[in-house]
């Protein structure tokens, strides 16, 4: 039995097939909590941040959060931490479903995978037995095929499978790792690292739940939280009914719905592709919950042609929809299904196609280069479906798309077309109309991302209070707190969506009761600050220049042409210096010695 | 032309209507508008949007794209040709 304040790590050397167990110190757990935090610390201590991300010298960590596998609401998440091939920064990608809890039940808090296997293998941890097994038969197979096959191989349909699809095998720089077929550790290209190691899957199944905590005491706290989550308008009503796609109309009406590769901020055809349309057209079949989740934001969908799957989520629907100028919900959903089956990050996949469409329409890509593929025109349903497949298999022009929008645009001599930060594609909010979110994009440690500090919540949704999206004052402080709290929520293994209703005090109560800690809210947030700074140190050592804390030129210089924020640009230059000060970093964006000492990072 | 009101999210799904157009006809503020909508739609608007007579956390009411919380909240004035977009508490990401 493993107590939550103790940790056990499984070390798997894929080169020589050696498997060992190691204890994780209690001090480290108290300082870094688990998941993203703890895994980042271990990665930073064990690899040279300058390694080639796709070489055997990189390591890949599957980590459960501190509370993963307990009864804490949404406490089922796991994270994959490594050096990312898309950005060259530390990469950390988070997924829900049931795999994380099952991994925790095996008694291992995290798995560290090193080296590279000679031929395709999968890691099986079933009923206490750890084995590396031959995966030659499933190499080349899609995510659902691999999942079904491996469950059969281990003889247990309840076994949970986390695997890559063809995109990961082909080292597409934004390949995802998928669990239970449709849940994704989507961003930053963690799937490509797994592919580079010849590791097809990790399969877990525990015959007893090796996790020990005061169940009675925790249940009391959880009951209180469940009530809050059920009664809250967002987590109790909005998310269950419409999922994340409720945002299409909200973001569009606010004029920050990036359209045709961020050339405009509103999409005239939004009614055709919104969350409401998904329900009205009858594509939505039911909602779906992850482990211990009272919210159920997931969507099971079915197209008129009988194809079924999960999604699209807001960001996925947007990247293939408005960002590509496509108003065909059927094609968007199909492209989303394909990303899940082939193992691609939906945001980067759609946004890279959008960048390619702009490049094509501006004559930076010649028609001959597309070989037999359809023209890359904004609005083309055919193109989004065709090139999604082509990039996963690196076929024809898909091979160039597989490198992501930054390398593509750079290669074609028109970098402006890549709407990315630190080479990762931006998600679905135009920062010209939400200044805090722009600051968050620019300072996210894993490159362009919305879930490192979701400023849309206060700046657009009004939760926990409504901030003026164009106001600059106070935003650096907000961004820092959101980033730190998010690092905590990730590291304890809960879903970020709980933070629409729960407060920092609520997370502290869970952590203290379950792990027997005695942390104050300040100490808990300090752990988030520590994690954020550690990731920053990794990036600095990896050679990421703080000058890269920026936004694409278009967003800084070209005013939004339409909508309620018409005429505004992202005012990052006015926010960044204050953000650095707030973080305890010097003018160059380097953490000061005092700050590092304060956080015990020296 | 009057006032164009657009319903979204659960309002749109439950009412099976995407909006309505009103003549101003004595209607000057958002508060008046909600009262009028309540009359026409069995009170669903104040139930979903308000709490203790105030705008509920997470409710979004936009007048020509600007959130009324940055104008005069429920006292925000509306005039001829304005477009009002209404969302009950919503979130995602
Ligand atoms: S809110 Fe959605 S993503 Fe989060 S745990 Fe629940 S079902 Fe999963």
XYZ file of C-alpha atoms and ligand atoms in Angstrom:
703
model
C 0.000 0.000 0.000
C 1.253 3.434 -0.879
C 0.474 6.516 1.142
C -0.050 9.696 -0.828
C 2.879 11.463 0.790
C 5.180 8.639 -0.301
C 6.073 7.909 -3.874
C 7.222 5.006 -5.978
C 8.729 5.415 -9.421
C 9.181 2.751 -12.065
C 12.300 3.248 -14.152
C 12.268 1.524 -17.526
C 15.348 1.517 -19.684
C 14.152 0.742 -23.186
C 17.667 0.271 -24.557
C 18.661 -2.607 -22.270
C 15.141 -3.557 -21.107
C 16.052 -3.092 -17.459
C 13.230 -2.262 -15.075
C 13.774 -0.976 -11.542
C 11.749 0.575 -8.729
C 12.831 3.672 -6.835
C 11.330 5.527 -3.937
C 10.626 9.231 -4.319
C 11.567 11.350 -1.338
C 8.801 12.771 0.848
C 10.420 16.212 0.724
C 10.165 16.286 -3.055
C 6.488 15.361 -2.917
C 5.747 18.111 -0.454
C 7.587 20.650 -2.594
C 6.346 19.538 -6.026
C 3.092 17.694 -5.132
C 3.070 15.160 -7.984
C 2.234 15.002 -11.695
C 3.501 17.965 -13.685
C 5.508 19.427 -10.794
C 7.251 16.299 -9.598
C 7.908 14.977 -13.094
C 9.382 18.323 -14.191
C 11.730 18.273 -11.212
C 12.864 14.738 -12.015
C 13.315 15.545 -15.697
C 15.311 18.673 -14.890
C 17.566 16.719 -12.553
C 18.093 13.835 -14.956
C 18.519 15.203 -18.475
C 20.590 17.912 -20.066
C 17.946 20.426 -21.233
C 19.936 20.782 -24.446
C 19.327 17.185 -25.608
C 17.723 16.519 -28.946
C 14.090 15.811 -27.941
C 13.803 12.931 -30.383
C 17.059 11.250 -29.361
C 17.407 8.365 -26.887
C 18.918 10.851 -24.419
C 15.537 12.456 -23.844
C 13.340 10.858 -21.195
C 9.582 10.446 -21.156
C 7.688 10.524 -17.865
C 4.130 9.357 -17.256
C 3.105 10.885 -13.940
C -0.032 10.700 -11.836
C -1.054 13.651 -9.692
C -0.910 13.656 -5.913
C -4.661 12.983 -5.646
C -5.067 10.874 -8.781
C -6.978 7.715 -7.954
C -8.611 9.122 -4.827
C -12.219 10.233 -4.515
C -11.305 13.919 -5.110
C -13.658 15.316 -7.775
C -12.021 14.818 -11.215
C -8.966 13.276 -9.513
C -8.075 10.963 -12.352
C -5.545 12.821 -14.400
C -2.051 11.974 -15.530
C 0.577 14.025 -17.292
C 3.288 13.230 -19.774
C 6.417 15.279 -19.204
C 9.443 15.380 -21.495
C 11.434 17.802 -23.596
C 9.106 18.733 -26.440
C 10.086 18.377 -30.092
C 7.766 21.118 -31.365
C 9.000 23.868 -29.056
C 12.313 22.702 -27.600
C 10.860 23.710 -24.203
C 9.824 21.469 -21.371
C 6.648 19.738 -22.487
C 3.890 18.679 -20.221
C 0.621 17.371 -21.472
C -2.354 16.431 -19.358
C -5.118 13.895 -19.955
C -8.275 12.692 -18.244
C -10.237 9.488 -18.677
C -9.383 6.504 -16.468
C -5.796 5.598 -17.332
C -4.271 7.898 -14.690
C -6.271 6.428 -11.820
C -5.510 2.869 -12.959
C -1.790 3.682 -13.120
C -1.953 4.980 -9.565
C -3.744 1.791 -8.462
C -0.758 -0.273 -9.654
C 1.245 1.372 -6.885
C 3.444 3.452 -9.184
C 3.130 7.223 -9.020
C 5.191 7.701 -12.089
C 7.017 5.854 -14.829
C 10.213 7.167 -16.322
C 11.128 5.791 -19.737
C 14.699 6.111 -20.959
C 16.707 5.196 -24.041
C 15.229 3.615 -27.131
C 14.008 0.107 -27.881
C 15.540 -1.751 -30.863
C 12.117 -2.646 -32.179
C 8.549 -1.645 -31.248
C 7.545 -2.557 -27.711
C 4.817 -1.816 -25.208
C 5.014 -1.638 -21.445
C 2.567 -3.826 -19.602
C 1.867 -3.376 -15.890
C -0.845 -5.899 -15.197
C -1.734 -7.373 -11.829
C 1.631 -6.547 -10.334
C 3.727 -7.826 -13.251
C 5.870 -5.394 -15.193
C 6.963 -6.487 -18.664
C 8.211 -4.993 -21.901
C 6.513 -6.840 -24.741
C 6.810 -6.972 -28.490
C 4.551 -4.467 -30.285
C 5.564 -5.239 -33.872
C 2.033 -6.444 -34.654
C 0.425 -3.162 -33.723
C 3.052 -0.799 -35.130
C 1.282 1.149 -37.866
C -2.135 0.597 -36.328
C -4.537 3.351 -35.324
C -5.317 4.238 -31.715
C -8.624 2.291 -31.504
C -7.096 -0.772 -33.201
C -4.096 -0.688 -30.876
C -6.279 -0.259 -27.799
C -8.550 -3.193 -28.656
C -5.634 -5.428 -29.626
C -3.616 -4.782 -26.479
C -6.599 -5.312 -24.200
C -6.983 -8.701 -25.862
C -3.278 -9.445 -25.537
C -3.305 -8.869 -21.793
C -6.614 -10.694 -21.557
C -8.527 -8.005 -19.731
C -10.926 -5.578 -21.345
C -10.732 -3.416 -18.263
C -7.028 -2.788 -18.837
C -6.359 0.852 -19.663
C -4.247 1.648 -22.683
C -2.311 4.827 -23.404
C -0.742 4.711 -26.846
C 0.393 6.514 -29.946
C -1.080 6.236 -33.416
C 0.684 6.487 -36.779
C 1.383 10.205 -36.147
C 3.522 9.412 -33.111
C 5.333 6.630 -34.931
C 6.087 9.014 -37.785
C 7.283 11.607 -35.286
C 4.872 14.296 -36.375
C 6.058 17.143 -34.156
C 2.622 17.609 -32.625
C 1.648 13.958 -32.193
C -0.487 13.150 -29.153
C -0.590 10.265 -26.703
C -4.113 8.858 -26.462
C -5.768 6.893 -23.668
C -9.075 5.013 -23.801
C -9.110 5.798 -27.514
C -10.352 9.377 -27.270
C -8.666 11.145 -24.388
C -5.531 13.004 -25.348
C -2.330 14.182 -23.778
C -2.548 16.331 -26.812
C -0.166 19.211 -26.944
C 3.570 19.745 -27.368
C 4.336 16.611 -29.364
C 4.742 14.127 -26.520
C 3.583 11.391 -28.948
C 6.573 12.012 -31.212
C 8.966 11.426 -28.303
C 7.185 8.161 -27.537
C 7.482 7.176 -31.206
C 11.182 8.046 -31.239
C 11.653 5.514 -28.444
C 9.844 2.762 -30.343
C 7.314 2.630 -27.521
C 3.814 2.007 -28.834
C 1.828 1.856 -25.612
C 1.636 1.610 -21.865
C -1.020 -0.796 -20.588
C -2.074 -0.776 -16.952
C -4.389 -2.899 -14.860
C -4.414 -3.317 -11.096
C -6.171 -6.175 -9.331
C -6.131 -4.203 -6.084
C -6.096 -0.468 -5.545
C -2.715 0.249 -4.024
C -3.478 3.699 -2.721
C -3.904 4.562 0.917
C -5.481 7.635 2.495
C -8.150 8.517 5.040
C -11.146 7.710 2.855
C -13.763 8.764 5.385
C -12.205 12.160 6.007
C -11.688 12.832 2.321
C -15.264 11.911 1.424
C -16.519 14.650 3.728
C -14.493 17.262 1.829
C -15.450 15.801 -1.539
C -19.171 15.895 -0.707
C -18.901 19.597 -0.074
C -17.088 20.132 -3.377
C -19.537 18.032 -5.343
C -22.334 20.231 -4.056
C -20.470 23.374 -5.133
C -19.704 21.913 -8.569
C -23.316 20.789 -9.081
C -24.822 24.105 -8.037
C -22.467 26.286 -10.033
C -23.900 27.635 -13.293
C -20.797 26.729 -15.298
C -19.830 23.326 -13.889
C -23.344 22.252 -12.928
C -25.269 23.337 -15.997
C -23.287 24.925 -18.855
C -20.506 22.352 -19.238
C -22.716 19.256 -18.834
C -25.235 20.544 -21.395
C -23.000 21.946 -24.100
C -19.468 20.918 -23.202
C -16.641 23.264 -24.063
C -18.270 24.101 -27.387
C -20.585 26.502 -25.614
C -17.679 28.891 -26.229
C -18.016 29.246 -30.013
C -20.752 31.841 -29.821
C -19.419 33.510 -26.686
C -15.985 34.056 -28.150
C -17.383 35.062 -31.524
C -19.830 37.592 -30.063
C -16.907 39.034 -28.101
C -15.016 39.454 -31.370
C -12.006 37.328 -30.453
C -12.832 34.171 -32.444
C -9.752 33.825 -34.675
C -10.885 33.366 -38.227
C -8.891 32.396 -41.333
C -5.599 32.112 -39.487
C -6.204 35.108 -37.222
C -6.864 37.437 -40.140
C -10.272 38.317 -38.614
C -11.901 38.107 -35.198
C -15.429 37.017 -36.071
C -16.759 34.159 -38.189
C -19.945 34.831 -40.128
C -20.905 31.129 -40.218
C -20.486 30.424 -36.517
C -24.120 29.316 -36.163
C -23.339 26.369 -38.468
C -20.465 25.047 -36.368
C -21.242 26.032 -32.765
C -21.929 23.822 -29.767
C -25.604 24.652 -30.143
C -25.456 23.388 -33.749
C -23.870 20.113 -32.617
C -26.956 19.513 -30.469
C -29.510 20.860 -32.956
C -28.126 18.848 -35.860
C -28.417 15.718 -33.742
C -24.691 14.842 -33.794
C -24.435 14.857 -30.013
C -25.440 11.507 -28.560
C -24.565 11.766 -24.883
C -22.153 13.359 -22.508
C -19.336 11.548 -20.904
C -17.361 11.848 -17.681
C -13.792 11.080 -16.702
C -12.861 9.288 -13.465
C -14.642 10.713 -10.385
C -16.013 13.650 -12.346
C -19.401 15.166 -11.471
C -19.213 17.617 -14.414
C -19.266 15.338 -17.511
C -18.143 17.738 -20.197
C -17.147 15.027 -22.717
C -19.219 14.448 -25.842
C -20.067 11.226 -27.644
C -20.964 12.150 -31.176
C -22.232 10.419 -34.280
C -22.291 11.749 -37.818
C -25.139 11.173 -40.288
C -22.922 8.666 -42.150
C -22.736 6.522 -39.018
C -19.173 7.415 -38.006
C -18.920 7.947 -34.278
C -16.390 9.103 -31.723
C -15.742 11.816 -29.184
C -15.690 15.559 -29.642
C -15.117 17.980 -31.135
C -14.143 20.097 -28.174
C -14.184 23.876 -28.542
C -10.535 24.271 -29.534
C -10.623 21.355 -31.981
C -13.838 22.522 -33.603
C -12.362 26.000 -33.948
C -9.001 24.984 -35.419
C -10.579 22.993 -38.248
C -13.573 25.346 -38.411
C -13.248 29.132 -38.187
C -9.451 29.088 -38.278
C -9.596 27.279 -41.625
C -12.713 29.238 -42.647
C -14.672 25.947 -42.798
C -18.395 26.010 -41.968
C -19.103 22.312 -42.428
C -19.621 20.704 -39.018
C -19.616 17.257 -40.562
C -16.124 17.674 -42.017
C -14.853 19.347 -38.850
C -16.086 16.452 -36.737
C -14.586 13.953 -39.185
C -11.176 15.697 -39.003
C -11.437 15.624 -35.214
C -12.218 11.879 -35.214
C -9.208 11.325 -37.470
C -6.921 13.222 -35.108
C -8.041 10.924 -32.292
C -7.589 7.798 -34.382
C -4.218 8.773 -35.826
C -2.977 10.432 -32.628
C -2.619 14.118 -33.499
C -3.017 17.271 -31.446
C -6.175 18.841 -32.859
C -5.161 22.445 -32.182
C -1.797 22.280 -33.915
C -3.153 20.083 -36.724
C -5.970 22.473 -37.651
C -3.925 25.622 -37.056
C -1.065 24.315 -39.208
C -3.511 23.678 -42.052
C -4.868 27.217 -41.540
C -1.341 28.633 -41.840
C -0.781 26.551 -44.974
C -4.029 27.923 -46.433
C -2.809 31.466 -45.955
C 0.565 30.574 -47.454
C -1.143 28.954 -50.420
C -3.544 31.819 -51.028
C -0.627 34.273 -50.857
C 1.378 32.163 -53.323
C 4.077 30.982 -50.942
C 3.062 27.393 -51.688
C 2.839 26.260 -55.306
C 0.026 24.028 -56.492
C 2.542 21.426 -57.783
C 3.829 20.908 -54.253
C 0.417 19.562 -53.261
C 0.817 16.653 -55.710
C -2.598 14.949 -55.817
C -3.950 16.816 -52.797
C -6.822 19.312 -52.957
C -6.104 23.028 -53.093
C -5.368 24.585 -49.720
C -8.143 27.162 -49.857
C -9.832 28.686 -46.825
C -13.243 27.116 -46.484
C -12.316 23.771 -48.031
C -13.855 20.839 -46.123
C -12.046 18.485 -48.432
C -8.659 19.972 -47.540
C -9.009 19.681 -43.752
C -9.900 16.000 -43.946
C -7.337 15.131 -46.632
C -4.365 16.880 -45.032
C -5.121 15.636 -41.527
C -4.518 12.134 -42.785
C -1.598 13.165 -44.993
C 0.255 14.768 -42.099
C -0.182 11.811 -39.771
C 1.387 9.532 -42.388
C 3.772 12.239 -43.670
C 2.468 11.581 -47.176
C 3.067 14.106 -49.966
C 2.673 17.676 -48.738
C 1.629 16.238 -45.371
C 5.313 15.673 -44.670
C 5.864 19.439 -44.565
C 2.721 20.017 -42.498
C 3.956 17.444 -39.970
C 6.663 19.897 -38.898
C 4.076 22.427 -37.650
C 3.227 25.920 -38.831
C 6.413 27.630 -37.635
C 8.856 25.489 -39.581
C 6.521 25.461 -42.579
C 6.149 29.252 -42.668
C 9.841 29.814 -42.055
C 10.698 27.414 -44.832
C 8.370 29.213 -47.245
C 9.829 32.603 -46.332
C 6.710 34.097 -44.699
C 6.962 33.571 -40.960
C 4.007 35.890 -40.327
C 1.704 33.050 -41.321
C 2.632 30.995 -38.258
C 0.338 32.013 -35.426
C 2.462 30.443 -32.741
C 4.443 31.203 -29.609
C 7.717 29.333 -29.085
C 6.774 27.403 -32.233
C 3.509 25.996 -30.803
C 0.246 27.011 -32.452
C -2.029 29.382 -30.529
C -5.491 28.254 -29.478
C -8.864 29.847 -30.063
C -8.801 33.343 -28.557
C -7.406 36.428 -30.290
C -5.333 38.299 -27.691
C -5.921 41.621 -29.414
C -9.263 41.609 -27.597
C -8.123 39.932 -24.313
C -4.869 41.394 -23.105
C -4.242 39.111 -20.126
C -4.656 36.028 -22.270
C -2.000 37.451 -24.619
C 0.415 37.784 -21.717
C -0.352 34.220 -20.715
C 0.345 32.959 -24.254
C 3.661 34.803 -24.361
C 4.842 33.470 -21.008
C 3.514 29.909 -21.124
C 6.389 27.545 -20.417
C 5.251 25.063 -23.038
C 4.675 27.532 -25.855
C 1.359 28.901 -27.175
C -1.287 27.484 -24.888
C -4.493 28.555 -23.152
C -4.491 26.184 -20.186
C -1.373 27.384 -18.367
C -3.347 30.352 -17.006
C -6.830 30.591 -18.467
C -7.399 34.354 -18.392
C -10.517 33.943 -20.540
C -12.269 33.005 -17.335
C -12.043 36.477 -15.694
C -11.633 38.527 -18.875
C -14.538 37.092 -20.858
C -16.602 34.685 -18.778
C -16.580 36.765 -15.607
C -15.382 33.998 -13.287
C -14.463 34.493 -10.444
C -15.026 38.183 -11.272
C -15.313 40.161 -14.481
C -12.208 42.011 -15.632
C -12.203 44.444 -18.528
C -10.429 42.545 -21.327
C -8.663 45.688 -22.582
C -7.501 46.864 -19.152
C -3.775 46.356 -18.532
C -3.555 47.282 -14.885
C -3.514 44.288 -12.575
C -3.251 41.747 -15.387
C 0.334 40.618 -14.689
C -0.687 39.779 -11.108
C -3.741 37.870 -12.313
C -1.731 35.939 -14.881
C 0.866 34.941 -12.320
C -1.739 33.688 -9.825
C -3.609 31.792 -12.520
C -0.403 30.187 -13.774
C 0.644 29.173 -10.266
C -2.781 27.815 -9.321
C -2.944 25.892 -12.601
C 0.448 24.319 -11.876
C -0.994 23.182 -8.534
C -4.214 21.780 -10.013
C -2.255 19.910 -12.694
C 0.218 18.550 -10.176
C -2.433 17.219 -7.819
C -4.130 15.479 -10.750
C -7.412 17.346 -10.916
C -9.173 18.840 -13.912
C -8.727 22.551 -14.510
C -12.465 22.931 -15.110
C -13.100 22.502 -11.384
C -11.535 25.937 -10.935
C -14.610 27.591 -12.451
C -16.269 26.769 -9.123
C -13.630 25.749 -6.568
C -11.211 28.111 -4.805
C -7.577 27.725 -3.755
C -8.817 26.897 -0.215
C -10.775 23.953 -1.550
C -7.700 22.416 -3.197
C -5.687 23.002 -0.032
C -8.315 21.140 2.021
C -8.162 18.158 -0.313
C -4.380 18.011 -0.294
C -4.115 18.338 3.471
C -6.762 15.770 4.267
C -5.682 13.199 1.683
C -1.910 13.472 1.973
C -1.725 14.456 5.615
C 0.003 17.749 4.838
C -0.470 20.945 6.746
C -0.159 23.511 3.968
C -1.561 27.009 3.988
C -3.035 28.455 0.795
C 0.136 30.554 0.447
C 2.337 27.489 0.724
C 0.250 25.630 -1.830
C 0.485 28.525 -4.282
C 4.202 28.759 -3.557
C 4.490 25.173 -4.802
C 2.851 26.371 -8.029
C 5.304 29.269 -8.208
C 8.184 26.835 -7.633
C 6.981 24.572 -10.433
C 6.601 27.516 -12.789
C 10.105 28.739 -12.034
C 11.606 25.280 -12.384
C 10.059 24.961 -15.845
C 11.460 28.389 -16.663
C 14.942 27.294 -15.577
C 14.674 24.224 -17.785
C 13.777 26.399 -20.771
C 16.581 28.879 -20.118
C 19.086 26.033 -19.858
C 17.639 24.540 -23.045
C 18.615 27.753 -24.796
C 15.153 29.290 -25.122
C 15.812 33.033 -25.283
C 13.451 35.160 -23.129
C 13.004 37.245 -26.306
C 10.711 34.421 -27.308
C 8.240 35.594 -24.630
C 6.352 37.285 -27.395
C 3.397 37.039 -29.750
C 3.186 36.751 -33.532
C 3.836 40.049 -35.293
C 0.288 40.171 -36.649
C -1.165 40.359 -33.160
C 1.266 43.037 -31.995
C 1.106 45.251 -35.053
C -2.009 44.684 -37.154
C -5.209 45.980 -35.526
C -8.182 43.625 -35.401
C -10.167 44.467 -38.511
C -13.661 43.683 -37.223
C -15.941 43.173 -34.241
C -16.188 44.945 -30.882
C -12.378 45.147 -30.500
C -11.848 46.521 -33.987
C -8.703 48.636 -34.099
C -6.873 47.104 -31.129
C -3.607 45.210 -30.969
C -2.022 43.098 -28.219
C -0.173 45.430 -25.867
C 2.341 42.921 -24.624
C 5.192 45.428 -24.347
C 3.272 47.209 -21.589
C 2.511 44.038 -19.667
C 5.674 41.972 -19.842
C 8.019 44.130 -17.683
C 5.489 44.165 -14.841
C 4.965 40.458 -15.203
C 8.711 39.829 -14.848
C 8.778 41.972 -11.716
C 5.727 40.202 -10.308
C 7.463 36.859 -10.875
C 10.661 37.979 -9.193
C 12.594 37.864 -12.461
C 15.061 40.488 -13.636
C 14.511 42.778 -16.629
C 15.821 40.105 -18.952
C 13.288 37.586 -17.677
C 15.772 35.543 -15.623
C 14.697 34.435 -12.119
C 16.727 36.367 -9.553
C 18.935 34.633 -6.987
C 16.603 35.800 -4.183
C 13.609 34.323 -5.918
C 15.334 30.992 -6.420
C 16.449 30.898 -2.794
C 12.923 31.752 -1.630
C 11.567 28.827 -3.629
C 14.361 26.465 -2.628
C 15.472 26.152 -6.227
C 19.101 27.099 -5.648
C -35.896 48.802 -36.518
C -36.088 47.816 -32.881
C -33.846 46.005 -30.505
C -32.331 42.730 -31.666
C -31.936 40.132 -28.937
C -29.945 36.952 -29.527
C -30.296 33.847 -27.333
C -27.467 31.372 -26.920
C -26.489 28.185 -25.150
C -29.197 26.670 -22.935
C -31.594 29.530 -23.665
C -31.436 28.811 -27.362
C -31.763 25.054 -26.862
C -34.570 25.221 -24.322
C -36.612 27.922 -26.036
C -35.857 26.526 -29.495
C -35.522 30.085 -30.734
C -32.415 31.976 -31.657
C -33.726 35.364 -30.625
C -36.425 37.968 -30.853
C -36.842 41.551 -31.971
C -38.579 44.068 -29.725
C -39.844 47.583 -30.333
C -38.422 49.794 -27.622
C -41.861 50.852 -26.474
C -40.891 52.193 -23.051
C -38.077 49.700 -22.679
C -34.915 51.618 -21.729
C -32.566 49.363 -19.746
C -31.319 45.783 -19.613
C -33.410 45.344 -16.489
C -36.546 46.328 -18.448
C -35.509 43.967 -21.188
C -35.184 41.012 -18.831
C -38.588 41.816 -17.335
C -40.119 41.870 -20.793
C -38.426 38.601 -21.763
C -39.629 37.033 -18.509
C -43.183 37.974 -19.405
C -42.895 36.388 -22.808
C -40.930 33.313 -21.726
C -42.318 32.299 -18.344
C -39.607 33.808 -16.190
C -36.744 31.733 -17.583
C -34.479 34.758 -18.126
C -34.267 36.028 -14.577
C -34.082 32.443 -13.359
C -31.023 31.664 -15.485
C -29.304 35.037 -15.498
C -29.917 36.636 -12.122
C -29.323 35.888 -8.480
C -30.746 38.105 -5.740
C -31.649 40.667 -8.364
C -28.052 40.932 -9.640
C -26.285 39.446 -12.656
C -25.173 35.944 -11.684
C -21.468 35.081 -11.828
C -20.741 33.719 -15.299
C -23.795 35.247 -16.994
C -22.821 37.168 -20.117
C -24.982 39.967 -21.479
C -23.429 41.931 -24.306
C -24.684 45.152 -25.861
C -23.047 45.465 -29.280
C -20.262 43.163 -28.085
C -19.526 44.949 -24.792
C -20.314 43.190 -21.540
C -22.865 45.214 -19.530
C -20.725 44.619 -16.443
C -18.361 47.211 -17.951
C -21.265 49.558 -18.733
C -24.018 50.152 -16.185
C -24.846 46.530 -15.405
C -28.631 46.054 -15.259
C -29.127 49.804 -15.648
C -27.271 49.823 -18.963
C -29.396 51.732 -21.438
C -30.385 50.252 -24.745
C -31.468 52.130 -27.793
C -32.860 51.648 -31.255
C -30.779 49.255 -33.420
C -28.712 47.865 -30.540
C -27.885 44.192 -30.547
C -28.069 42.338 -27.229
C -26.510 38.865 -26.882
C -27.464 36.758 -23.876
C -25.655 33.732 -22.434
C -26.472 31.951 -19.176
C -23.371 31.059 -17.074
C -20.963 29.219 -19.359
C -17.394 28.030 -19.416
C -15.012 25.755 -21.232
C -11.505 25.855 -22.576
S -14.768 18.302 -16.568
Fe -14.636 17.189 -18.506
S -12.422 16.943 -18.926
Fe -12.655 17.549 -16.766
S -12.635 15.597 -15.667
Fe -14.796 16.116 -16.074
S -15.344 15.120 -18.015
Fe -13.093 15.105 -17.820
